[in-house]
Tab-separated table of C-alpha atoms in Angstrom:
chain	number	residue	atom	x	y	z
E	15	UNK	CA	0.000	0.000	0.000
E	16	UNK	CA	1.048	3.575	-0.441
E	17	UNK	CA	0.160	6.624	1.587
E	18	UNK	CA	0.071	10.185	0.354
E	19	UNK	CA	1.228	12.991	2.597
E	20	UNK	CA	-1.763	15.206	3.253
E	21	UNK	CA	-1.393	18.976	3.238
E	22	UNK	CA	-4.204	21.308	4.091
E	23	UNK	CA	-4.639	24.877	5.237
E	24	UNK	CA	-6.978	25.643	8.111
E	25	UNK	CA	-7.855	27.953	10.990
E	26	UNK	CA	-7.539	31.259	9.113
E	27	UNK	CA	-7.557	34.434	11.215
E	28	UNK	CA	-7.448	37.932	9.729
E	29	UNK	CA	-5.143	40.623	11.107
E	30	UNK	CA	-6.466	43.778	12.832
E	31	UNK	CA	-5.610	45.876	9.734
E	32	UNK	CA	-7.290	43.251	7.540
E	33	UNK	CA	-4.251	42.962	5.279
E	34	UNK	CA	-2.927	39.569	6.456
E	35	UNK	CA	-4.347	36.146	7.094
E	36	UNK	CA	-2.583	33.750	9.458
E	37	UNK	CA	-3.359	30.067	9.123
E	38	UNK	CA	-1.915	26.688	9.914
E	39	UNK	CA	-0.885	24.210	7.278
E	40	UNK	CA	-0.517	20.486	7.745
E	41	UNK	CA	2.840	19.405	6.403
E	42	UNK	CA	3.036	15.675	6.851
E	43	UNK	CA	3.458	13.834	10.115
E	44	UNK	CA	6.024	13.455	12.834
E	45	UNK	CA	7.637	10.036	13.367
E	46	UNK	CA	5.019	9.363	16.053
E	47	UNK	CA	2.250	9.687	13.451
E	48	UNK	CA	1.007	12.988	14.892
E	49	UNK	CA	0.277	15.619	12.209
E	50	UNK	CA	2.901	18.362	11.814
E	51	UNK	CA	1.470	21.888	11.514
E	52	UNK	CA	3.204	25.138	10.592
E	53	UNK	CA	2.122	28.779	10.872
E	54	UNK	CA	1.826	30.642	7.558
E	55	UNK	CA	0.836	34.250	6.865
E	56	UNK	CA	-0.710	35.400	3.601
E	57	UNK	CA	-0.165	39.050	2.655
E	58	UNK	CA	-3.370	40.159	0.919
E	59	UNK	CA	-1.940	43.188	-0.941
E	60	UNK	CA	1.169	41.484	-2.328
E	61	UNK	CA	-0.492	38.055	-2.651
E	62	UNK	CA	2.552	36.459	-1.031
E	63	UNK	CA	2.780	33.918	1.764
E	64	UNK	CA	5.481	33.160	4.312
E	65	UNK	CA	6.156	30.233	6.619
E	66	UNK	CA	7.043	31.193	10.196
E	67	UNK	CA	7.031	28.411	12.791
E	68	UNK	CA	5.786	24.997	13.809
E	69	UNK	CA	2.373	25.248	15.470
E	70	UNK	CA	-1.027	26.873	15.022
E	71	UNK	CA	-1.959	30.572	15.065
E	72	UNK	CA	-4.526	31.492	17.715
E	73	UNK	CA	-5.062	35.268	17.836
E	74	UNK	CA	-3.537	38.460	16.465
E	75	UNK	CA	-2.094	40.791	19.121
E	76	UNK	CA	-1.187	43.596	16.721
E	77	UNK	CA	-0.834	43.637	12.962
E	78	UNK	CA	2.760	42.324	13.200
E	79	UNK	CA	2.414	39.930	16.132
E	80	UNK	CA	0.279	36.929	16.923
E	81	UNK	CA	-0.092	34.291	19.586
E	82	UNK	CA	0.516	30.731	18.466
E	83	UNK	CA	0.290	27.294	20.067
E	84	UNK	CA	3.022	24.733	19.476
E	85	UNK	CA	2.707	20.938	19.420
E	86	UNK	CA	3.524	20.727	23.150
E	87	UNK	CA	0.589	23.054	23.984
E	88	UNK	CA	2.890	25.951	24.853
E	89	UNK	CA	1.871	29.453	23.794
E	90	UNK	CA	4.292	31.799	22.051
E	91	UNK	CA	4.193	35.391	20.908
E	92	UNK	CA	5.389	35.399	17.293
E	93	UNK	CA	6.851	38.643	15.956
E	94	UNK	CA	6.441	38.617	12.177
E	95	UNK	CA	9.033	41.340	11.560
E	96	UNK	CA	11.871	39.509	13.316
E	97	UNK	CA	10.519	35.948	13.247
E	98	UNK	CA	11.277	35.750	16.971
E	99	UNK	CA	9.127	33.538	19.196
E	100	UNK	CA	8.773	34.311	22.906
E	101	UNK	CA	7.212	31.733	25.222
E	102	UNK	CA	4.353	33.261	27.210
E	103	UNK	CA	3.190	30.467	29.520
């Protein structure tokens, strides 16, 4: 039998300025069989998208920052300008 790696985009949230959409994308599975998710942001005006971190976006804090949840259920503040993640719990 063969298995295809499933990729899907889900959980879209729009930024406060309504010019970005953060979402999570399934990108295969970890060795344990648990799905691997990454945070992506789509820039509406430029029609470009960028990959930022492993996890799922939860809520925008400002137009350039959002709170995300990683696979260990830890919350991080993700700064889109620097790409820096700061643990907040």
